[in-house]
């Protein structure tokens, strides 16, 4: 009995299994690519490009839009309103009345009634520091919310702001927006101007050019809020960097950045602002000028005695 | 026509993602270098035996160990590769200038004096090594700063 059982068992072979590697068969790669392609085509035909407003039988947002009324000014206002809600409404309010401590009102604001270039400068370049709106003082910081928007989007949103909530300041055409953008960017110094400047002056231009002031404040004096940052919930001022860094240390810090900002309360969301790494963005000469500028900021006669 | 445009968009998207991931990785590596350096320091001893130091320096050690542990482990400065007075002066000022550091200039000076004193004793070899690499003027200036701290606290 036991002999019979034994004979049924597979006999151990001399040549055991061995590990080896083989190339992924080409047909698997081709099949995967084909499936990916078919999947993409299927989504293109059926997904409405994942637009939350598109349901069968409609297949695209464009198709839906084609059913909307098409008068020029009205559609610009509709589009502008949509852009406004995405980029401006959170702080300035859907009613354009602004929010205390966050943003001044746009309804009835004398800044909205100004020329188009002055108005366009605000979303394009941001706005920092004291400003008076309808007789009230505001001292806040607004990022260049519109810098990434197209002329079409910006002209629509400015039209919306100038023609809503009782404002009657007239529409902004795409061409006017284009001209305003050109006028604003034309303010940057020319290479000839730059060559005449001292390194410190050039460094200040660099500080403005890359928007350092958005977080570190005008003239790098700090004060911009960064909730839950260990640094007293604000982005640090830079006026004392000459105390704490050599120029080389400072330059390498700017190039490296600091992605993870230490938090005050570990159970709360991380601070919204962090120091981007500028190594791939800023040129060597600009970096050197920037360091000279930042070193020049240290208040005179401020000596700690060590 | 639409299909092709969107499919191209999809591929461009994937390419952009790959590129972003690559860049992020490069950044991570830069961060990783600093992090590895800090980790190495933090693995070392977390206290200094100050029993043989002068009383004033012992007091300053107290300031050092209370103030600096608000934000990081004490083992980081204890085991780091700073030893020269200028290095400590910069490092202490960099920390005290952070908003909310709670280190005033008097505390900052005490911490600087402690670290300079401690480096001249506990990190003597590293300090001598660094001094030897300076120009003669820099070396004289650094030695004067170390002497200033020793004169202030020794035999008192």
Coordinates of C-alpha atoms in Angstrom, one line a residue:
Chain A
X1 CA 0.0 0.0 0.0
X2 CA 2.6 2.5 1.0
X3 CA 4.7 1.5 -1.9
X4 CA 1.9 2.2 -4.3
X5 CA 1.3 5.6 -2.7
X6 CA 5.0 6.5 -2.9
X7 CA 5.1 5.6 -6.6
X8 CA 2.2 8.0 -7.3
X9 CA 4.1 11.0 -5.8
X10 CA 6.0 13.2 -8.3
X11 CA 9.6 12.2 -8.3
X12 CA 12.1 15.0 -7.4
X13 CA 13.8 16.1 -10.5
X14 CA 17.5 16.8 -10.7
X15 CA 16.9 19.9 -12.7
X16 CA 15.0 22.2 -10.3
X17 CA 13.3 25.4 -11.4
X18 CA 15.7 28.3 -12.0
X19 CA 15.2 32.0 -12.0
X20 CA 15.7 33.9 -15.2
X21 CA 14.5 37.0 -16.9
X22 CA 12.7 37.5 -20.1
X23 CA 11.6 40.6 -22.1
X24 CA 8.0 41.7 -21.8
X25 CA 6.4 40.3 -25.0
X26 CA 5.8 43.1 -27.6
X27 CA 2.2 42.0 -28.0
X28 CA 1.4 42.9 -24.4
X29 CA 2.8 46.4 -24.9
X30 CA 0.9 46.7 -28.2
X31 CA -2.3 45.4 -26.6
X32 CA -2.0 47.8 -23.6
X33 CA -1.5 50.8 -25.9
X34 CA -4.4 49.7 -28.0
X35 CA -6.7 49.3 -25.0
X36 CA -5.5 52.7 -23.7
X37 CA -6.3 54.2 -27.1
X38 CA -9.7 52.6 -27.3
X39 CA -10.4 53.7 -23.8
X40 CA -9.5 57.3 -24.6
X41 CA -11.7 57.2 -27.7
X42 CA -14.6 55.8 -25.7
X43 CA -14.3 58.5 -23.1
X44 CA -14.1 61.1 -25.8
X45 CA -17.4 59.9 -27.2
X46 CA -19.2 59.3 -24.0
X47 CA -17.8 61.1 -21.1
X48 CA -18.6 64.7 -22.1
X49 CA -15.0 65.3 -20.9
X50 CA -16.1 64.5 -17.4
X51 CA -18.1 67.8 -17.3
X52 CA -20.4 67.7 -14.3
X53 CA -23.1 69.5 -16.4
X54 CA -23.1 67.2 -19.4
X55 CA -25.5 64.2 -19.3
X56 CA -26.7 62.0 -22.1
X57 CA -28.0 62.6 -24.7
X58 CA -25.6 65.6 -24.8
X59 CA -22.0 64.7 -25.4
X60 CA -20.0 67.9 -24.8
X61 CA -20.1 71.2 -23.0
X62 CA -19.8 72.9 -26.4
X63 CA -23.0 71.3 -27.5
X64 CA -24.8 72.5 -24.4
X65 CA -23.3 75.9 -24.8
X66 CA -24.7 76.0 -28.4
X67 CA -28.2 76.0 -26.9
X68 CA -27.5 79.1 -24.7
X69 CA -28.5 82.6 -25.9
X70 CA -25.9 84.2 -28.0
X71 CA -26.1 88.0 -27.8
X72 CA -22.6 89.5 -27.4
X73 CA -22.8 91.6 -24.3
X74 CA -25.1 89.2 -22.4
X75 CA -22.8 86.1 -23.1
X76 CA -19.8 88.1 -22.0
X77 CA -21.5 89.0 -18.7
X78 CA -22.5 85.3 -18.2
X79 CA -19.0 84.2 -18.9
X80 CA -17.5 87.0 -16.7
X81 CA -19.8 86.0 -13.9
X82 CA -18.5 82.4 -14.0
X83 CA -14.9 83.6 -14.0
X84 CA -15.7 86.0 -11.2
X85 CA -17.2 83.3 -9.0
X86 CA -14.1 81.1 -9.5
X87 CA -11.4 83.7 -9.0
X88 CA -12.8 86.7 -7.2
X89 CA -16.1 85.9 -5.5
X90 CA -14.7 84.0 -2.5
X91 CA -13.2 87.3 -1.1
X92 CA -15.1 90.1 -2.9
X93 CA -18.4 88.3 -2.5
X94 CA -21.0 87.2 -5.1
X95 CA -22.8 90.4 -4.3
X96 CA -19.6 92.5 -5.0
X97 CA -19.9 94.0 -1.5
X98 CA -16.5 92.7 -0.3
X99 CA -15.8 91.2 3.1
X100 CA -14.5 92.9 6.2
X101 CA -10.8 91.9 6.7
X102 CA -10.7 90.0 3.4
X103 CA -11.4 92.3 0.5
X104 CA -12.9 95.8 -0.2
X105 CA -16.2 96.1 -2.1
X106 CA -16.3 96.3 -5.9
X107 CA -19.9 97.6 -6.0
X108 CA -19.7 101.4 -6.2
X109 CA -15.9 101.3 -5.9
X110 CA -14.1 104.3 -7.4
X111 CA -11.3 101.9 -8.4
X112 CA -13.6 100.0 -10.7
X113 CA -14.6 103.2 -12.4
X114 CA -11.0 104.2 -13.2
X115 CA -9.4 103.6 -16.6
X116 CA -9.1 100.0 -17.8
X117 CA -5.4 99.8 -17.4
X118 CA -5.5 100.9 -13.8
X119 CA -8.3 98.4 -13.1
X120 CA -6.6 95.6 -15.0
X121 CA -3.4 96.1 -13.1
X122 CA -5.0 94.8 -9.9
X123 CA -5.8 91.2 -11.1
X124 CA -2.7 91.1 -13.2
X125 CA -0.1 92.3 -10.7
X126 CA -2.0 91.9 -7.4
X127 CA -2.4 94.6 -4.8
X128 CA -0.6 95.1 -1.6
X129 CA -0.7 97.6 1.2
X130 CA -3.0 100.5 2.1
X131 CA -5.8 101.5 -0.2
X132 CA -8.8 103.7 0.3
X133 CA -12.1 102.5 -1.1
X134 CA -15.3 104.7 -0.7
X135 CA -13.6 106.6 2.1
X136 CA -12.6 103.5 4.1
X137 CA -9.0 102.4 4.6
X138 CA -8.0 98.8 3.7
X139 CA -4.6 97.3 4.2
X140 CA -4.5 93.9 2.7
X141 CA -2.7 91.7 0.3
X142 CA -4.1 90.3 -2.9
X143 CA -2.3 87.8 -5.1
X144 CA -2.2 88.4 -8.8
X145 CA -5.3 86.3 -9.2
X146 CA -5.8 87.1 -12.9
X147 CA -2.2 86.7 -14.1
X148 CA -2.9 83.3 -15.5
X149 CA -6.2 84.2 -17.2
X150 CA -6.5 84.9 -21.0
X151 CA -7.5 88.3 -22.3
X152 CA -10.9 86.9 -23.1
X153 CA -11.5 85.7 -19.5
X154 CA -10.1 88.9 -18.0
X155 CA -12.1 91.2 -20.2
X156 CA -15.2 89.2 -19.4
X157 CA -14.6 89.3 -15.7
X158 CA -13.8 93.0 -15.7
X159 CA -16.9 93.6 -17.8
X160 CA -18.9 91.7 -15.2
X161 CA -17.3 93.8 -12.4
X162 CA -18.0 97.1 -14.2
X163 CA -21.5 96.3 -15.2
X164 CA -22.9 94.4 -12.1
X165 CA -24.3 95.4 -8.7
X166 CA -25.4 98.8 -9.9
X167 CA -22.0 99.6 -11.5
X168 CA -22.4 101.3 -14.9
X169 CA -18.8 101.7 -16.0
X170 CA -19.0 100.1 -19.5
X171 CA -17.8 96.8 -20.9
X172 CA -14.1 95.9 -21.5
X173 CA -13.4 94.5 -25.0
X174 CA -10.8 91.8 -25.6
X175 CA -8.7 94.4 -27.5
X176 CA -8.8 96.9 -24.7
X177 CA -7.7 94.2 -22.3
X178 CA -4.8 93.2 -24.6
X179 CA -3.7 96.9 -24.8
X180 CA -3.9 97.2 -21.0
X181 CA -1.9 94.1 -20.5
X182 CA 0.8 95.4 -22.9
X183 CA 0.9 98.7 -21.1
X184 CA 1.3 97.0 -17.7
X185 CA 4.1 94.6 -18.7
X186 CA 5.7 97.6 -20.6
X187 CA 6.5 99.0 -17.2
X188 CA 9.3 96.5 -16.6
X189 CA 12.7 98.1 -17.0
X190 CA 14.5 97.5 -20.4
X191 CA 17.9 95.7 -20.5
X192 CA 19.5 99.1 -21.1
X193 CA 17.9 100.5 -18.0
X194 CA 19.0 97.4 -16.0
X195 CA 22.6 97.8 -17.1
X196 CA 22.6 101.3 -15.7
X197 CA 21.4 100.2 -12.3
X198 CA 23.4 99.1 -9.2
X199 CA 23.2 95.5 -8.2
X200 CA 21.0 96.4 -5.3
X201 CA 18.5 98.3 -7.6
X202 CA 18.5 95.4 -10.0
X203 CA 17.9 93.0 -7.1
X204 CA 14.8 95.0 -6.2
X205 CA 13.6 94.6 -9.8
X206 CA 14.1 90.9 -9.4
X207 CA 12.3 90.9 -6.1
X208 CA 9.3 92.5 -7.9
X209 CA 9.6 90.5 -11.1
X210 CA 9.3 87.1 -9.4
X211 CA 6.5 88.3 -7.0
X212 CA 8.6 87.7 -3.8
X213 CA 6.6 90.6 -2.3
X214 CA 3.4 88.6 -2.6
X215 CA 4.5 86.6 0.4
X216 CA 7.3 88.5 2.0
X217 CA 5.6 91.8 1.8
X218 CA 6.5 95.1 0.2
X219 CA 10.2 95.8 0.7
X220 CA 10.4 92.3 2.2
X221 CA 9.1 93.6 5.5
X222 CA 7.0 90.5 6.1
X223 CA 3.6 90.4 7.7
X224 CA 1.7 88.3 5.2
X225 CA -0.5 85.8 7.1
X226 CA 0.4 82.1 6.8
X227 CA -2.0 80.3 9.1
X228 CA -0.6 77.5 11.3
X229 CA 3.0 78.3 10.3
X230 CA 5.4 78.0 13.3
X231 CA 6.8 81.4 12.4
X232 CA 4.1 83.2 14.3
X233 CA 1.6 82.3 11.5
X234 CA 3.2 84.6 9.0
X235 CA 5.7 84.6 6.2
X236 CA 9.0 85.8 7.6
X237 CA 10.3 89.3 6.9
X238 CA 13.6 89.3 5.0
X239 CA 15.2 92.4 6.4
X240 CA 17.6 90.5 8.7
X241 CA 18.9 87.9 6.3
X242 CA 22.3 89.6 6.3
X243 CA 22.5 88.6 10.0
X244 CA 21.7 84.9 9.5
X245 CA 23.2 83.9 6.2
X246 CA 26.3 84.3 4.1
X247 CA 25.4 85.3 0.5
X248 CA 26.1 81.8 -0.7
X249 CA 23.9 80.2 2.0
X250 CA 21.1 82.7 1.1
X251 CA 21.4 82.0 -2.6
X252 CA 21.4 78.2 -2.1
X253 CA 18.4 78.5 0.1
X254 CA 16.5 80.5 -2.5
X255 CA 17.4 78.0 -5.1
X256 CA 16.4 75.0 -2.9
X257 CA 13.3 76.5 -1.3
X258 CA 11.5 75.0 1.6
X259 CA 8.5 72.8 0.7
X260 CA 7.6 71.7 4.2
X261 CA 6.9 74.6 6.6
X262 CA 7.0 73.6 10.3
X263 CA 3.5 73.8 11.8
X264 CA 2.3 75.4 15.0
X265 CA -0.5 72.9 15.6
X266 CA 0.1 69.4 14.2
X267 CA -3.6 68.6 14.1
X268 CA -4.5 71.5 11.9
X269 CA -4.1 71.9 8.1
X270 CA -0.5 72.8 6.9
X271 CA 0.2 76.5 6.2
X272 CA -0.9 77.5 2.7
X273 CA 2.3 79.3 1.8
X274 CA 5.7 77.6 1.3
X275 CA 9.0 78.7 -0.2
X276 CA 9.1 77.5 -3.8
X277 CA 12.5 76.3 -5.1
X278 CA 13.7 79.0 -7.6
X279 CA 16.7 77.2 -8.9
X280 CA 15.1 76.3 -12.2
X281 CA 13.4 79.7 -12.6
X282 CA 15.8 82.5 -11.7
X283 CA 19.1 83.2 -13.6
X284 CA 22.5 83.2 -11.8
X285 CA 22.9 87.0 -12.3
X286 CA 19.4 87.7 -11.0
X287 CA 20.0 85.6 -8.0
X288 CA 23.2 87.4 -7.2
X289 CA 21.5 90.8 -7.6
X290 CA 18.6 89.6 -5.4
X291 CA 21.0 88.5 -2.6
X292 CA 22.7 92.0 -2.8
X293 CA 19.3 93.6 -2.5
X294 CA 18.2 91.5 0.4
X295 CA 21.5 92.1 2.2
X296 CA 21.0 95.9 1.8
X297 CA 17.7 95.7 3.7
X298 CA 19.3 95.3 7.2
X299 CA 18.4 98.4 9.2
X300 CA 21.6 100.6 9.8
X301 CA 23.1 100.5 13.3
X302 CA 21.1 97.4 14.2
X303 CA 23.9 95.5 16.0
X304 CA 23.2 92.6 18.4
X305 CA 26.7 92.6 19.9
X306 CA 27.6 89.1 18.9
Chain B
X1 CA -11.4 65.8 -35.3
X2 CA -12.4 66.4 -31.7
X3 CA -11.3 62.9 -30.8
X4 CA -7.8 63.5 -32.1
X5 CA -7.5 66.8 -30.3
X6 CA -8.6 65.4 -27.0
X7 CA -6.5 62.3 -27.3
X8 CA -3.5 64.5 -28.0
X9 CA -4.4 66.5 -24.9
X10 CA -4.5 63.3 -22.9
X11 CA -1.0 62.3 -24.1
X12 CA 0.3 65.8 -23.5
X13 CA -1.2 65.6 -20.1
X14 CA 0.6 62.4 -19.3
X15 CA 3.9 63.8 -20.7
X16 CA 3.5 66.9 -18.5
X17 CA 2.7 64.8 -15.5
X18 CA 5.8 62.7 -16.0
X19 CA 7.9 65.9 -16.3
X20 CA 6.4 67.4 -13.2
X21 CA 7.0 64.1 -11.3
X22 CA 10.6 64.2 -12.5
X23 CA 11.0 67.8 -11.4
X24 CA 9.4 67.1 -8.0
X25 CA 11.8 64.2 -7.6
X26 CA 14.7 66.4 -8.3
X27 CA 13.4 68.8 -5.7
X28 CA 12.9 66.0 -3.3
X29 CA 16.5 64.9 -3.7
X30 CA 17.7 68.4 -2.8
X31 CA 15.4 68.3 0.2
X32 CA 16.6 64.8 0.9
X33 CA 20.2 65.9 1.2
X34 CA 19.4 68.5 3.8
X35 CA 17.1 66.1 5.6
X36 CA 19.8 63.3 5.7
X37 CA 22.3 65.8 7.1
X38 CA 19.9 66.9 9.8
X39 CA 18.9 63.3 10.6
X40 CA 22.6 62.4 11.0
X41 CA 23.0 65.2 13.5
X42 CA 19.9 64.4 15.4
X43 CA 20.9 60.8 15.9
X44 CA 23.8 61.9 18.1
X45 CA 23.8 62.6 21.9
X46 CA 21.0 64.9 23.0
X47 CA 22.7 66.5 26.0
X48 CA 26.1 68.0 26.8
X49 CA 28.0 67.3 30.0
X50 CA 28.5 70.9 31.3
X51 CA 29.7 69.9 34.8
X52 CA 33.2 71.1 34.1
X53 CA 32.1 74.4 32.4
X54 CA 32.2 77.7 34.3
X55 CA 28.9 78.7 36.1
X56 CA 28.0 81.4 33.6
X57 CA 28.3 79.0 30.7
X58 CA 26.2 76.4 32.7
X59 CA 23.5 79.1 33.0
X60 CA 23.7 79.8 29.3
X61 CA 23.4 76.1 28.6
X62 CA 20.0 76.3 30.3
X63 CA 18.9 79.1 28.0
X64 CA 20.2 77.1 25.0
X65 CA 18.4 73.9 25.9
X66 CA 15.0 75.7 26.7
X67 CA 14.9 78.1 23.7
X68 CA 16.3 75.8 21.0
X69 CA 14.1 72.9 21.8
X70 CA 11.0 75.0 21.0
X71 CA 11.5 74.1 17.3
X72 CA 14.0 71.3 16.9
X73 CA 15.8 68.6 18.8
X74 CA 18.8 69.7 20.9
X75 CA 20.9 67.0 19.3
X76 CA 20.8 68.9 16.0
X77 CA 22.9 71.9 17.1
X78 CA 24.9 69.7 19.5
X79 CA 26.2 67.3 16.8
X80 CA 26.2 69.6 13.8
X81 CA 29.3 70.7 11.9
X82 CA 29.4 74.3 13.0
X83 CA 32.2 75.3 15.3
X84 CA 33.5 78.8 14.3
X85 CA 32.2 81.8 16.2
X86 CA 30.9 83.3 12.9
X87 CA 29.0 80.1 12.0
X88 CA 27.3 80.2 15.4
X89 CA 26.6 83.9 15.3
X90 CA 24.9 83.4 11.9
X91 CA 23.0 80.3 12.9
X92 CA 21.7 81.8 16.2
X93 CA 20.7 85.0 14.5
X94 CA 18.9 83.1 11.7
X95 CA 16.9 81.2 14.3
X96 CA 16.1 84.2 16.6
X97 CA 15.0 86.3 13.6
X98 CA 12.2 83.8 12.8
X99 CA 8.9 85.4 13.7
X100 CA 7.7 84.0 17.1
X101 CA 11.1 82.6 18.0
X102 CA 10.8 84.0 21.5
X103 CA 14.6 84.6 21.6
X104 CA 15.5 88.2 22.3
X105 CA 18.9 89.6 21.6
X106 CA 20.1 89.0 25.2
X107 CA 19.1 85.3 25.0
X108 CA 20.6 85.1 21.5
X109 CA 23.9 86.4 22.9
X110 CA 23.9 83.8 25.7
X111 CA 23.2 81.0 23.3
X112 CA 26.0 82.2 21.0
X113 CA 28.4 82.4 23.9
X114 CA 27.6 78.9 25.1
X115 CA 28.0 77.4 21.6
X116 CA 31.2 79.2 21.0
X117 CA 32.6 78.2 24.3
X118 CA 31.4 74.6 24.0
X119 CA 32.9 74.3 20.4
X120 CA 36.3 75.4 21.7
X121 CA 36.2 72.6 24.3
X122 CA 34.1 69.7 23.1
X123 CA 34.6 70.3 19.3
X124 CA 38.3 71.4 19.6
X125 CA 39.5 69.1 16.8
X126 CA 36.8 70.3 14.4
X127 CA 37.4 73.9 15.4
X128 CA 41.2 73.7 14.9
X129 CA 40.6 72.0 11.5
X130 CA 38.3 74.9 10.5
X131 CA 40.6 77.6 11.8
X132 CA 43.5 76.1 9.8
X133 CA 41.5 76.6 6.6
X134 CA 41.0 80.3 7.2
X135 CA 43.1 83.2 6.0
X136 CA 45.4 84.5 8.7
X137 CA 43.2 87.6 9.2
X138 CA 40.1 85.5 9.5
X139 CA 41.8 83.2 11.9
X140 CA 43.0 86.0 14.1
X141 CA 39.4 87.5 14.2
X142 CA 37.9 84.1 15.1
X143 CA 40.4 83.4 17.8
X144 CA 39.8 86.9 19.3
X145 CA 36.1 86.1 19.4
X146 CA 36.7 82.8 21.2
X147 CA 39.1 84.4 23.6
X148 CA 36.5 87.1 24.4
X149 CA 34.0 84.5 25.5
X150 CA 36.6 82.6 27.6
X151 CA 37.8 85.8 29.2
X152 CA 34.3 86.7 30.1
X153 CA 33.5 83.4 31.8
X154 CA 36.7 81.5 32.8
X155 CA 37.8 81.6 36.5
X156 CA 34.6 83.4 37.7

